[in-house]
Coordinates of C-alpha atoms in Angstrom, one line a residue:
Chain A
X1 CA 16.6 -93.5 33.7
X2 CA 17.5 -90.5 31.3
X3 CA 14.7 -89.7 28.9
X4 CA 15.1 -88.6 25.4
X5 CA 11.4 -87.7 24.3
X6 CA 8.9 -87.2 27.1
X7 CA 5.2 -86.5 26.3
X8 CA 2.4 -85.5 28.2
X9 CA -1.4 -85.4 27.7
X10 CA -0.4 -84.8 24.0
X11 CA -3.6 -83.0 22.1
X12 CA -4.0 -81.6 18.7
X13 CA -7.3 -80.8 17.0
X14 CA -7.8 -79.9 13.2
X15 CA -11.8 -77.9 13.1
X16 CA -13.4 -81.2 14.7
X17 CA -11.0 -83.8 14.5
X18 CA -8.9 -84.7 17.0
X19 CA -5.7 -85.9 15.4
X20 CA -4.0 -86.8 18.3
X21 CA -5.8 -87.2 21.3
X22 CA -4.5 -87.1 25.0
X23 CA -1.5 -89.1 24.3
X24 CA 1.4 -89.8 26.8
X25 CA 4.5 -91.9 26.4
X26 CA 8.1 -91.7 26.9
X27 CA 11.1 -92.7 24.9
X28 CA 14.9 -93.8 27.0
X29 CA 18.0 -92.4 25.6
X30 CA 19.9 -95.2 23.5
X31 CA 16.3 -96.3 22.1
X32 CA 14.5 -97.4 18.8
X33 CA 11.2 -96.5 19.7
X34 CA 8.4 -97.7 17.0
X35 CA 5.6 -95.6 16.5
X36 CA 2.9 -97.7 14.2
X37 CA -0.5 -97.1 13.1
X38 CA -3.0 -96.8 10.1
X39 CA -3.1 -94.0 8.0
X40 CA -4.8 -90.8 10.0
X41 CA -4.0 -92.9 13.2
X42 CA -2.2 -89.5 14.5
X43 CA 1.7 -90.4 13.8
X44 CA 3.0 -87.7 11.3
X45 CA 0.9 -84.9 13.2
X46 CA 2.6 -86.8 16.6
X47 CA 6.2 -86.3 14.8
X48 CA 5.1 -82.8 13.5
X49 CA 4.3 -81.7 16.9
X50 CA 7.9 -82.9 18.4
X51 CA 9.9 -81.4 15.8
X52 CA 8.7 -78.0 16.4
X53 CA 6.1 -77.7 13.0
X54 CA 2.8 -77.8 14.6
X55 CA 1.8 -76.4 17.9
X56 CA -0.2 -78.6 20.1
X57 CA -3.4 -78.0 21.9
X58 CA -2.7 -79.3 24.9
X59 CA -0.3 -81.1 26.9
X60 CA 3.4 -81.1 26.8
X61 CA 7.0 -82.3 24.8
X62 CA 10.1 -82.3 25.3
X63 CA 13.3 -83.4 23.8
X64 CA 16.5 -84.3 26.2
X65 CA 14.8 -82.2 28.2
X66 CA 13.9 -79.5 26.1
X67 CA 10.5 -78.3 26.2
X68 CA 9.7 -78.2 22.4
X69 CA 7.2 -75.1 22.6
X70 CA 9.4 -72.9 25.0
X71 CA 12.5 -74.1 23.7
X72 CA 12.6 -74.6 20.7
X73 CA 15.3 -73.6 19.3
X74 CA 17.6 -75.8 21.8
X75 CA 14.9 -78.8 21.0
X76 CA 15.9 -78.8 17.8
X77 CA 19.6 -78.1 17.9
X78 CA 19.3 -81.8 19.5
X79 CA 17.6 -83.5 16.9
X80 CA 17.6 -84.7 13.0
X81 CA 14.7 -84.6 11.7
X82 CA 13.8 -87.6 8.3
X83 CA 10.8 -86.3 6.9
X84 CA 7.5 -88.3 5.3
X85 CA 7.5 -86.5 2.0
X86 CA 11.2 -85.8 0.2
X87 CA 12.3 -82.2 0.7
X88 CA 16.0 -81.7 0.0
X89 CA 17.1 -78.7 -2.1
X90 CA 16.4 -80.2 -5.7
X91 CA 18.4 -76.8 -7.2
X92 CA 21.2 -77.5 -4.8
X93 CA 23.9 -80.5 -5.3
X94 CA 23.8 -83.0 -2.2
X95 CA 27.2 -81.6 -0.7
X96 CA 25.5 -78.3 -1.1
X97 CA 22.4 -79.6 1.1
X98 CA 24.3 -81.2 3.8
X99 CA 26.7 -77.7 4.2
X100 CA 23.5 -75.9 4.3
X101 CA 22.1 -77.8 7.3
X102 CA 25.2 -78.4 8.8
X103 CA 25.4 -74.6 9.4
X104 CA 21.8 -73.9 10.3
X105 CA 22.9 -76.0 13.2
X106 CA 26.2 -74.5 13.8
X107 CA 28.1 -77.3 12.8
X108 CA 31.8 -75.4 12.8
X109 CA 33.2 -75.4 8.8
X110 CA 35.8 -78.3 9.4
X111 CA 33.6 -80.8 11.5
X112 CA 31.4 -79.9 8.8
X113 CA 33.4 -80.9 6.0
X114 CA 34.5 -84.4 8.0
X115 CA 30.8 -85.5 9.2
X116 CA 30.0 -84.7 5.2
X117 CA 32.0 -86.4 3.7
X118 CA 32.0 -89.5 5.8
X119 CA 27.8 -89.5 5.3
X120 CA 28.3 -89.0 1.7
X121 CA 31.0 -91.9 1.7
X122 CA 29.2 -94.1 4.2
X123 CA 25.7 -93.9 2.1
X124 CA 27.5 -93.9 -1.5
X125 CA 26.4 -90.3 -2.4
X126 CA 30.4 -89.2 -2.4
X127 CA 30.6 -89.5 -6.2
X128 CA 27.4 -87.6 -6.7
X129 CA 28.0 -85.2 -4.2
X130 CA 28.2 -82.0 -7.0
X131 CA 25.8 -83.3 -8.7
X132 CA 22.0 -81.6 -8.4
X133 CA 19.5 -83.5 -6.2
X134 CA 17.1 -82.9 -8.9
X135 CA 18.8 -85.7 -10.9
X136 CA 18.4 -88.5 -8.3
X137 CA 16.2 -91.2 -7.7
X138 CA 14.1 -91.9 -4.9
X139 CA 16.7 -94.1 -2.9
X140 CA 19.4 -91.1 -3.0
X141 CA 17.2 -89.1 -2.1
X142 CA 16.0 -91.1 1.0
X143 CA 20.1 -91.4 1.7
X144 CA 20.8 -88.2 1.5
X145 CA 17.8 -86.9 3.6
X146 CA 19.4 -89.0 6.4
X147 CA 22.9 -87.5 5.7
X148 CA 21.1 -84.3 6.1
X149 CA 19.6 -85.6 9.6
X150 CA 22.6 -86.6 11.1
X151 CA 25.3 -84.6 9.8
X152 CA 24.8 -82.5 13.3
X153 CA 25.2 -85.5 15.4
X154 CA 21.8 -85.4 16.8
X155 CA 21.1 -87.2 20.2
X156 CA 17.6 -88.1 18.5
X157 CA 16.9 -89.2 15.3
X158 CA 12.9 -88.4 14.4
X159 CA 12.0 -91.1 11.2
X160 CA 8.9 -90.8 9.5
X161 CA 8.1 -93.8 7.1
X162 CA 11.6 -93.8 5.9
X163 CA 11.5 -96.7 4.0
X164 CA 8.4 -96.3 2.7
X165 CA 8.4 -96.8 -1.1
X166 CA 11.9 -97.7 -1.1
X167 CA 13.6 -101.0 -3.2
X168 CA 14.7 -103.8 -0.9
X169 CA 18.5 -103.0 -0.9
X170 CA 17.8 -99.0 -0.2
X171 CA 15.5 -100.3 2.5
X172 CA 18.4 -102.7 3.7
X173 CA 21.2 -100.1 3.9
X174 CA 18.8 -97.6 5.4
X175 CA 17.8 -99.9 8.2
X176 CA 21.7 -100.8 8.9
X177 CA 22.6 -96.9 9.3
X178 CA 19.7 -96.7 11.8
X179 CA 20.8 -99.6 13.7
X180 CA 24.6 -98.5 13.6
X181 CA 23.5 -95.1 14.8
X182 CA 21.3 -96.4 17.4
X183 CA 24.4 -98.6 18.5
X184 CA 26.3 -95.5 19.1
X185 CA 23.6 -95.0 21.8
X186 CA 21.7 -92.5 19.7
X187 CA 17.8 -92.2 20.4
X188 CA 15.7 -93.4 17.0
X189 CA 12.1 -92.5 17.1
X190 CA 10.7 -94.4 13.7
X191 CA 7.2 -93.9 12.3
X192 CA 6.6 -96.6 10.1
X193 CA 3.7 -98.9 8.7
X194 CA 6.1 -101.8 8.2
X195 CA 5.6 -104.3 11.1
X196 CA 8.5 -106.4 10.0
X197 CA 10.6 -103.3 10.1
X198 CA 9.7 -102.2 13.2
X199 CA 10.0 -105.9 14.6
X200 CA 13.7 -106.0 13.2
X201 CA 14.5 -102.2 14.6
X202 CA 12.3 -101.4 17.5
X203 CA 13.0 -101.7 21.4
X204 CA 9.8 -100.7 21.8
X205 CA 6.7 -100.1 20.0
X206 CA 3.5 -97.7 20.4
X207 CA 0.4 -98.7 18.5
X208 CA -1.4 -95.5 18.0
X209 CA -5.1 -95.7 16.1
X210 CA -7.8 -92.9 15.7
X211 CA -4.8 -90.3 18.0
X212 CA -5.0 -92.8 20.8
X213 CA -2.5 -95.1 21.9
X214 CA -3.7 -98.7 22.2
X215 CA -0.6 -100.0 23.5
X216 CA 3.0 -99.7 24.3
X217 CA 5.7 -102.7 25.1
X218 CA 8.5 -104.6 23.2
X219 CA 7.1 -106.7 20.2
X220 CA 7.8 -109.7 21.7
X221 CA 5.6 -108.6 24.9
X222 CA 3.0 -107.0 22.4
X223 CA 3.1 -110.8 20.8
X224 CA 2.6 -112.3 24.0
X225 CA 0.0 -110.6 24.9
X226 CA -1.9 -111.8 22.0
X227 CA -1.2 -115.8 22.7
X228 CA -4.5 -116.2 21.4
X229 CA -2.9 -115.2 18.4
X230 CA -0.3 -117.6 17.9
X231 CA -1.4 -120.9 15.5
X232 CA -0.1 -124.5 14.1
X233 CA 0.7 -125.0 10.2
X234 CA 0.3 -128.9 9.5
X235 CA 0.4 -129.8 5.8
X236 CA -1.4 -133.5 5.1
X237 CA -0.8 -135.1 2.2
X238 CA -4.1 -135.7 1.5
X239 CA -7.5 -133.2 2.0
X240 CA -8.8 -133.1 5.2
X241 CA -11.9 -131.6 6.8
X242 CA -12.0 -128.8 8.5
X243 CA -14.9 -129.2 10.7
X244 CA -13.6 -132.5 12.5
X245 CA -10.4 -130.7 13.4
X246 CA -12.3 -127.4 14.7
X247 CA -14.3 -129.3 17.2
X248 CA -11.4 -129.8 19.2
X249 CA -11.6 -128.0 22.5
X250 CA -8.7 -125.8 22.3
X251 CA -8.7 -124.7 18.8
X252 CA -10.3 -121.2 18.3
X253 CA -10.3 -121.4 14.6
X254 CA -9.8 -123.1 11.8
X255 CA -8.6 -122.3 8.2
X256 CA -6.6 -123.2 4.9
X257 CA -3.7 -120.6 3.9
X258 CA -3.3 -122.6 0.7
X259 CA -2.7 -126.5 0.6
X260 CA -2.0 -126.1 4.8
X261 CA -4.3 -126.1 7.3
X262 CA -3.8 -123.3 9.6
X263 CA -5.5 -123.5 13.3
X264 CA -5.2 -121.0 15.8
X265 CA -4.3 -122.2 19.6
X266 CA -3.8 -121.0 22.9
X267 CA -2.3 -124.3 23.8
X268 CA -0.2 -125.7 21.4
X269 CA 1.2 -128.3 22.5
X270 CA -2.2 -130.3 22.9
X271 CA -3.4 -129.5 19.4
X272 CA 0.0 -130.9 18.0
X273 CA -0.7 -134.1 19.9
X274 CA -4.5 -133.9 18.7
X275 CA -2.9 -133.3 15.6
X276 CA -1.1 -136.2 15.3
X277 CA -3.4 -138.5 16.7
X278 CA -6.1 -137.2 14.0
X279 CA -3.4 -138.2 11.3
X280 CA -3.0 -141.8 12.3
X281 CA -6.5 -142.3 13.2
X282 CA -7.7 -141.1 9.4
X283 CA -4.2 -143.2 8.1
X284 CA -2.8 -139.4 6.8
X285 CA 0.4 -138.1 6.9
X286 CA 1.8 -135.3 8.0
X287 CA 4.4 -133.5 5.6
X288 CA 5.3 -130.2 7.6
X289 CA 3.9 -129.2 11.1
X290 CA 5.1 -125.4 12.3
X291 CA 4.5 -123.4 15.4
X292 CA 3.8 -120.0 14.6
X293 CA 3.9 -116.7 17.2
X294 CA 1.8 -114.1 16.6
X295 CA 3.6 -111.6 13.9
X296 CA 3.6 -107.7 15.3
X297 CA 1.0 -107.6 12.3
X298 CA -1.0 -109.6 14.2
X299 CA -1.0 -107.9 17.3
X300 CA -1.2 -104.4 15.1
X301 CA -4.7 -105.6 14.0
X302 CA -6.1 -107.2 16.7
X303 CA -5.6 -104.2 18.6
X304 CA -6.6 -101.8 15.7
X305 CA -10.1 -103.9 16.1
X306 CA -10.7 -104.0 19.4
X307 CA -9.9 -100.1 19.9
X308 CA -12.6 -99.9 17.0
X309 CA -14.8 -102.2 18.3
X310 CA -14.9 -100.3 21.7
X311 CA -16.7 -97.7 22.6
X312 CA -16.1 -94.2 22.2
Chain B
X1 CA 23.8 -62.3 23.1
X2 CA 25.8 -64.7 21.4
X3 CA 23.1 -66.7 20.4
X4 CA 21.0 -63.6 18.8
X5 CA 24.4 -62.9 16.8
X6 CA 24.2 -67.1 15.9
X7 CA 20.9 -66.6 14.6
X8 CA 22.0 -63.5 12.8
X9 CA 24.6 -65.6 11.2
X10 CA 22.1 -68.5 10.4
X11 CA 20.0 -65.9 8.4
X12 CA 22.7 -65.3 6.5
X13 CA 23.2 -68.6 5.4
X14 CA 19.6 -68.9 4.4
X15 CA 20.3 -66.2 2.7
X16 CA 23.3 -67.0 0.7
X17 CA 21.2 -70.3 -0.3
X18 CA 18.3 -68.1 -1.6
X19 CA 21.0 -66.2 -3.3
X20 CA 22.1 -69.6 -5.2
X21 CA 18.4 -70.6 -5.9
X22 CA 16.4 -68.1 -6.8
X23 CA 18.3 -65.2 -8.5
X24 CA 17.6 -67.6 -11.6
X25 CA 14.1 -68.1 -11.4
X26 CA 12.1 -67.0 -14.1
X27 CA 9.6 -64.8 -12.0
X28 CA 12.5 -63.3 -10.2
X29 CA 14.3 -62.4 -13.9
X30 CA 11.0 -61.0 -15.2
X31 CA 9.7 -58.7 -12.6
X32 CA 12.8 -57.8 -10.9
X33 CA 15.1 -57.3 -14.5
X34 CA 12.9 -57.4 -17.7
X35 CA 10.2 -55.2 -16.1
X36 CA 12.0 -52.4 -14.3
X37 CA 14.4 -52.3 -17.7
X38 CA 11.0 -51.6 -19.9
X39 CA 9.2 -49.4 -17.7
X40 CA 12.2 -47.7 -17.5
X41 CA 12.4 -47.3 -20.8
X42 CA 9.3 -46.3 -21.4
X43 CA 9.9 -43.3 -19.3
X44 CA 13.0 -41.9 -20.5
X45 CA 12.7 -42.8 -24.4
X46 CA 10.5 -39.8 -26.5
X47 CA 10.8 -37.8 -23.3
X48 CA 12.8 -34.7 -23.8
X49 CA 13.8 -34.4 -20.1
X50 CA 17.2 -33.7 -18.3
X51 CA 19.2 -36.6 -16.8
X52 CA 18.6 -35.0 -13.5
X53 CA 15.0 -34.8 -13.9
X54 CA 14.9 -38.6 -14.7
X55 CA 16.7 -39.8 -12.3
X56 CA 14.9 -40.0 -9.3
X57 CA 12.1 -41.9 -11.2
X58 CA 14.6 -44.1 -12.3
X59 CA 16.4 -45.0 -9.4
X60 CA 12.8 -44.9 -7.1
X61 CA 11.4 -47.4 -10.0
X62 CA 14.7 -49.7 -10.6
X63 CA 15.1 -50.1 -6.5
X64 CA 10.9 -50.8 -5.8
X65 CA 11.0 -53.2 -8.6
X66 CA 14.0 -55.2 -8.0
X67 CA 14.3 -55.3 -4.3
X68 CA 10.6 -56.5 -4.2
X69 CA 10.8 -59.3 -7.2
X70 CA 12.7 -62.4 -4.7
X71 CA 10.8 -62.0 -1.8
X72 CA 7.5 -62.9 -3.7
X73 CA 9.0 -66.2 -4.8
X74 CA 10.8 -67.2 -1.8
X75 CA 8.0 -68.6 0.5
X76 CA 5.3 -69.9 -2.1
X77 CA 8.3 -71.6 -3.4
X78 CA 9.4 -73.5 -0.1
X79 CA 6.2 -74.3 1.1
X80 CA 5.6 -76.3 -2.3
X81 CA 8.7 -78.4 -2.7
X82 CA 8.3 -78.5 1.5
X83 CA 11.8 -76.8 2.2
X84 CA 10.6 -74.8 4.4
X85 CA 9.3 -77.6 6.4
X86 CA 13.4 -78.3 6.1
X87 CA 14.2 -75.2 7.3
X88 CA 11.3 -75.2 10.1
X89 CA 12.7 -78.3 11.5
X90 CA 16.2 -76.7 12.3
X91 CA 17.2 -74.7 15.1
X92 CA 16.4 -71.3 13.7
X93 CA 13.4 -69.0 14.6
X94 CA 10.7 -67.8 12.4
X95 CA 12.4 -64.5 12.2
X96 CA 15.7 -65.9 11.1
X97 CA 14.1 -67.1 7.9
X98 CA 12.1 -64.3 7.3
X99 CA 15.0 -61.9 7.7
X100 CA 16.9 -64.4 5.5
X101 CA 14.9 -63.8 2.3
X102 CA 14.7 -60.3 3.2
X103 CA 18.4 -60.3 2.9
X104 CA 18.4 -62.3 0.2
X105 CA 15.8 -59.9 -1.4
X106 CA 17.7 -56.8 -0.6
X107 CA 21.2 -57.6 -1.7
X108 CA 19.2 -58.4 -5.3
X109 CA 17.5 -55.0 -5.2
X110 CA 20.8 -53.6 -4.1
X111 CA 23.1 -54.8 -7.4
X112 CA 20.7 -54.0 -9.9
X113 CA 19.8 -50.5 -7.6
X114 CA 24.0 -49.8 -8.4
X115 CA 23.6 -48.9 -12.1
X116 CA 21.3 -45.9 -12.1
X117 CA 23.2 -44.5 -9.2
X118 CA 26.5 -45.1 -11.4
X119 CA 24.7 -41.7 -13.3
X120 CA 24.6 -39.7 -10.5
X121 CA 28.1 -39.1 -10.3
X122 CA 28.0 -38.1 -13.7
X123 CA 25.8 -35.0 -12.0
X124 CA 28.2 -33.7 -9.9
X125 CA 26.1 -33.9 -6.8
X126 CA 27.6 -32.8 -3.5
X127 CA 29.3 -35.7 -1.9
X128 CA 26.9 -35.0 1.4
X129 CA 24.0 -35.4 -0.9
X130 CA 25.5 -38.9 -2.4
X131 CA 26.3 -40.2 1.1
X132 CA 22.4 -39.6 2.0
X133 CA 21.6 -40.8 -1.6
X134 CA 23.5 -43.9 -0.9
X135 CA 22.2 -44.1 3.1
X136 CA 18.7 -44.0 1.3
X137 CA 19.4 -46.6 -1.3
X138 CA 20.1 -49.0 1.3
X139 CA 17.4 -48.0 4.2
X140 CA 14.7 -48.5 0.8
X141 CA 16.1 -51.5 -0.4
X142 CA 15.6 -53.0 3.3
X143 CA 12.2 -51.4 3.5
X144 CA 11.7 -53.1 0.2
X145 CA 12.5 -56.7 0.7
X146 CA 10.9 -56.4 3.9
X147 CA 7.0 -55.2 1.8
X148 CA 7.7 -58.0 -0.7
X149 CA 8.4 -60.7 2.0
X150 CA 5.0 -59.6 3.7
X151 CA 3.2 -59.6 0.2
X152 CA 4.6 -63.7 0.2
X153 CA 3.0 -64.6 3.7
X154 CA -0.6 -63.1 2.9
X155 CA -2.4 -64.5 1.8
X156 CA -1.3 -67.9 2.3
X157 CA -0.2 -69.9 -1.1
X158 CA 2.2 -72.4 -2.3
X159 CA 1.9 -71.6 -6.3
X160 CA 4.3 -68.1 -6.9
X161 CA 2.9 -66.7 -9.8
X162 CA 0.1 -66.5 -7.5
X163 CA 2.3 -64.6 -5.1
X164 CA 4.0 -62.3 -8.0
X165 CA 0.6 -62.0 -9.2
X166 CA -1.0 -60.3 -5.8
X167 CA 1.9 -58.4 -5.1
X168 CA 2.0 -57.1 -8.4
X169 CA -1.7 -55.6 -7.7
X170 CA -0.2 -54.1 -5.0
X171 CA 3.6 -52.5 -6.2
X172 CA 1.0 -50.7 -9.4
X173 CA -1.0 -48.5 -7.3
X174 CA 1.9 -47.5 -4.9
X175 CA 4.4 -46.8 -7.8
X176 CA 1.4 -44.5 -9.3
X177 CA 1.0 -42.7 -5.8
X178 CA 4.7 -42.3 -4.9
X179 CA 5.2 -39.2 -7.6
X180 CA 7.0 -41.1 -10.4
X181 CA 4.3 -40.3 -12.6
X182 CA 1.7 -37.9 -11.4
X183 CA 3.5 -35.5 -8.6
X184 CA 2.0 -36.1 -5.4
X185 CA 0.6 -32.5 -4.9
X186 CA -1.6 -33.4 -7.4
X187 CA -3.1 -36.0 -5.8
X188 CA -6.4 -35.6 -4.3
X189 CA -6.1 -35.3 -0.1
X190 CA -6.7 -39.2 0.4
X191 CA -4.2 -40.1 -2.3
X192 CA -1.5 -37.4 -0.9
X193 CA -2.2 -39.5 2.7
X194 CA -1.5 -42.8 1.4
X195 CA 1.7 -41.8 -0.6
X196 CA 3.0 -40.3 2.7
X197 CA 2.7 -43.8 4.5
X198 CA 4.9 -45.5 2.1
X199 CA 8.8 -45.6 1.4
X200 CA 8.6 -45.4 -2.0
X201 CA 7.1 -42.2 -2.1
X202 CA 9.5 -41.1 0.7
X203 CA 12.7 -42.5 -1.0
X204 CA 11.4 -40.8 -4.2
X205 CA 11.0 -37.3 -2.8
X206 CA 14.6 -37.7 -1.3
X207 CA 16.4 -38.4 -4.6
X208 CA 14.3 -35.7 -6.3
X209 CA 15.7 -33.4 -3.2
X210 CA 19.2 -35.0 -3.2
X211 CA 19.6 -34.8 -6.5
X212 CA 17.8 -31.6 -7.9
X213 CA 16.7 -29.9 -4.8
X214 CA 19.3 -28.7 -2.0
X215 CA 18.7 -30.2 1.3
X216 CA 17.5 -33.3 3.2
X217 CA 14.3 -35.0 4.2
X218 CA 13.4 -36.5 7.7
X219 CA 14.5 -39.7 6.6
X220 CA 14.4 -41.6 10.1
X221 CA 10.7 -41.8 8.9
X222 CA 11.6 -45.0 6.9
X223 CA 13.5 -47.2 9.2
X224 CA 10.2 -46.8 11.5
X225 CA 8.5 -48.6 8.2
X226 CA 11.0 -51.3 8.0
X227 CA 9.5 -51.8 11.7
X228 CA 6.4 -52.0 10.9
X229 CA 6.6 -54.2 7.7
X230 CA 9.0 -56.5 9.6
X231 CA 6.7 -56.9 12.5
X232 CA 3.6 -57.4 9.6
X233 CA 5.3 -59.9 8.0
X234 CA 6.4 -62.2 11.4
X235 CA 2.7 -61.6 12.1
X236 CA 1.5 -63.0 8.4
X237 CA 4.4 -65.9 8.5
X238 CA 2.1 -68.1 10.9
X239 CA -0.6 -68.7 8.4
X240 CA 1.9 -69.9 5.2
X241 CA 0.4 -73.2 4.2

């Protein structure tokens, strides 16, 4: 199994916080690997830390093999690098910006020119491309920070929050690139707070909280894991009360989520037959009836509260 | 090797993009034109003294002034809008940056530098004595770049008219020291001491000697500066916010 980020006892303290806090995981070539987790939970300072800004405390990184605090310098020439916060050239014009990065990375002046103008083309910017940054909106400037990423070619692709405060149709087109990328067996290593993004994207996820990780697996293992989790949506056409249907056995919990009655189930099956049987026995009927699995949100919280709720 | 020579060339291109970015920046007009064109001024104008006398001053004034007005701007500049953070992320070192905006830096210092020297041809100088004058320009204008780069990284900021604002505390008392104004042998012992450690002083004692004087100065002292400033600065680079 070739790795593309491999990191070991990962430690970084700021005066007495501990950021990020013993961590270890590893990332396979060809992966989308989601890294999710509260604000503070460690991920930017995690990202920071593998793209060569910040110098650990302790423990090890390395990219494609790369050490990223001896090597740096070859570390990065393998990577692209989608920054949190906005921080293309405003005084420069977005071809400008992408010639610029292209040769800080040695890209030669005619691939330079092709992988340009097929980002600038691919992500709409090409009719903009003289034009100054400083005139764009937020959207462009998200596109053209990932021109600027991969106009190298980078064997990893480091995304922190990409989407984050983008419209739906930026988001949509951003998402595609990364997943078109990725298909070219790129690496994609995505920070995000979006659980439906990172549900849509990721081969695997890492829930990190307080610099720790709480878990790491696919999102549908991550669901599974929280069976408990999963719950029925019945809709009645007529009021029902609560209390009779939580005494059943196997219902946890009971609630509305507006005119619906949502119940929460380790055994589904037997609460739909309950279910039904509790319809014809009051002489209700039952409009909708859904299964639901436990959304990565879910799982994200759950875990969020039990790594709070434990001890330190 | 090769990759020494690649980050050579990547400086270069941070340097051409400083070039396109800040040249036009208001601090970067003010200190490193308006300025040196007005204290200029006021030394030559109601002054009766002979070309040759004025310029050394001139030239010591016009290069210390504009080689050290970019580097100021450079880093406080990038830290804010988070381009260096860009840079950072890329393959190049520390010192590939830094010797980027010293570049950068120089090359401004370097033009403007060109105009009062354009007047010492009109002093028929001996052409040895131009050579060195011209060797010196462009050891000094390194020298230069390379002090105002340091004066950027320490102590750390993001706002640059902090930056100008702190260097400028700091190019006053050295312009004072290096003889422009009050000849060093007037100085008292301490002053006379910390003139000699810096270029200006130096660079303005070898354009009084190249161009009034015969003869040359030890002028391998300066590149040893450049040294020491450079190593300074890498050393100050680490604590930019």
């Amino acid at each position: 199994m070739e790795l593309a980020i491999k990191v070991q006892n990962l430690t970084k303290n700021f005066e007495d916080v501990t950021a990020v806090d013993h961590i270890n995981f590893e990332v396979k070539k060809g992966e989308i690997f989601g890294f999710l987790g509260p604000n503070g939970a460690g991920k930017t300072t995690t990202i920071r830390i593998l793209t060569g800004l910040l110098k650990p405390d302790e423990g090890t990184a390395s990219i494609v093999g790369y050490d990223v605090l001896r090597n740096p310098i070859e570390a990065k020439q393998c990577m692209g690098v989608v920054p949190e916060v906005s921080n293309a050239y405003i005084d420069l014009s977005a071809w400008e910006n992408l010639n610029l990065i292209g040769k800080l990375y040695g890209v030669s002046t005619h691939r330079l020119q092709e992988n340009a103008t097929k980002l600038l083309k691919d992500f709409g910017l090409y009719e903009v491309k003289d034009k100054l940054v400083r005139g764009f909106s937020k959207g462009m400037k998200q596109k053209l920070l990932l021109c600027m990423a991969l106009v190298n070619d980078p064997e990893v692709l480091f995304l922190d929050e990409p989407t984050s405060g983008l419209d739906v149709e930026s988001a949509r087109v951003l998402r595609e690139k990364v997943t078109q990328y990725n298909k070219e067996g790129k690496t994609v290593f995505l920070s995000t707070h979006n659980m439906e993004e990172a549900n849509q994207l990721c081969h695997r996820t890492a829930i990190i909280n307080h610099g720790k990780i709480a878990a790491i697996d696919t999102p549908e293992n991550l669901r599974v894991q929280s069976m408990e989790l999963q719950h029925i949506e019945v809709l009645f056409d007529k009021q029902v009360n609560l209390e009779e249907i939580s005494k059943h056995p196997n219902i946890s919990k009971a609630s509305f989520a507006g005119n619906r009655v949502r119940v929460y189930t380790a055994n589904p099956s037997a609460v739909i037959e309950f279910l039904v049987d509790f319809a014809k026995r009051k002489g209700i009927r039952i409009l909708s009836l859904n299964t639901m699995m436990p959304s990565l949100e879910d799982v994200f919280i759950k875990l969020i509260k039990e790594k709070e709720a434990s001890p330190v | 090797m090769s990759r020494l020579a690649e980050q050579f060339r990547r400086s270069f291109v941070i340097a051409k993009k400083n070039i396109k970015i800040y040249y036009s920046k208001g601090p970067v007009i003010i200190f490193g034109l308006v300025f040196p064109l007005f204290l200029a001024l006021a030394y030559v104008i109601g002054r009766n003294i002979p070309l040759k006398e004025v310029l050394p001053g001139l030239i010591g004034m016009t290069t210390f002034f504009t080689a050290t007005s970019v580097g100021p701007s450079i880093v406080p500049w990038e830290t804010r809008s988070k381009t260096l953070e860009r840079l950072l992320c890329c393959p190049v070192a520390l010192w590939t940056i830094i010797f980027g905006d010293m570049v950068s830096s120089f090359l401004f210092g370097l033009a403007i530098s060109i105009i009062p020297i354009i007047y010492v041809l009109t002093l028929n100088i001996e052409l040895l004595n131009f050579i060195v004058l011209l060797f010196s320009l462009i050891i000094a204008n390194f020298c230069f770049s390379a002090l105002s780069v340091l004066l950027s990284a320490y102590p750390p900021t993001d706002i640059p008219a902090t930056s100008q604002m702190l260097s400028s505390l700091v190019k006053f008392p050295l312009v004072f020291i290096s003889g422009v104004f009050i000849p060093v042998e007037q100085l008292p012992e301490w002053g006379r001491i910390i003139a000699s450690l810096f270029s200006i002083n130096i660079f303005y004692r070898l354009n009084k000697t190249v161009n009034i004087r015969k003869g040359l100065l030890p002028i391998g002292i300066r590149p040893l500066n450049d040294c020491n400033f450079y190593r300074n600065i890498l050393f100050s680079s680490n604590k930019t916010p």
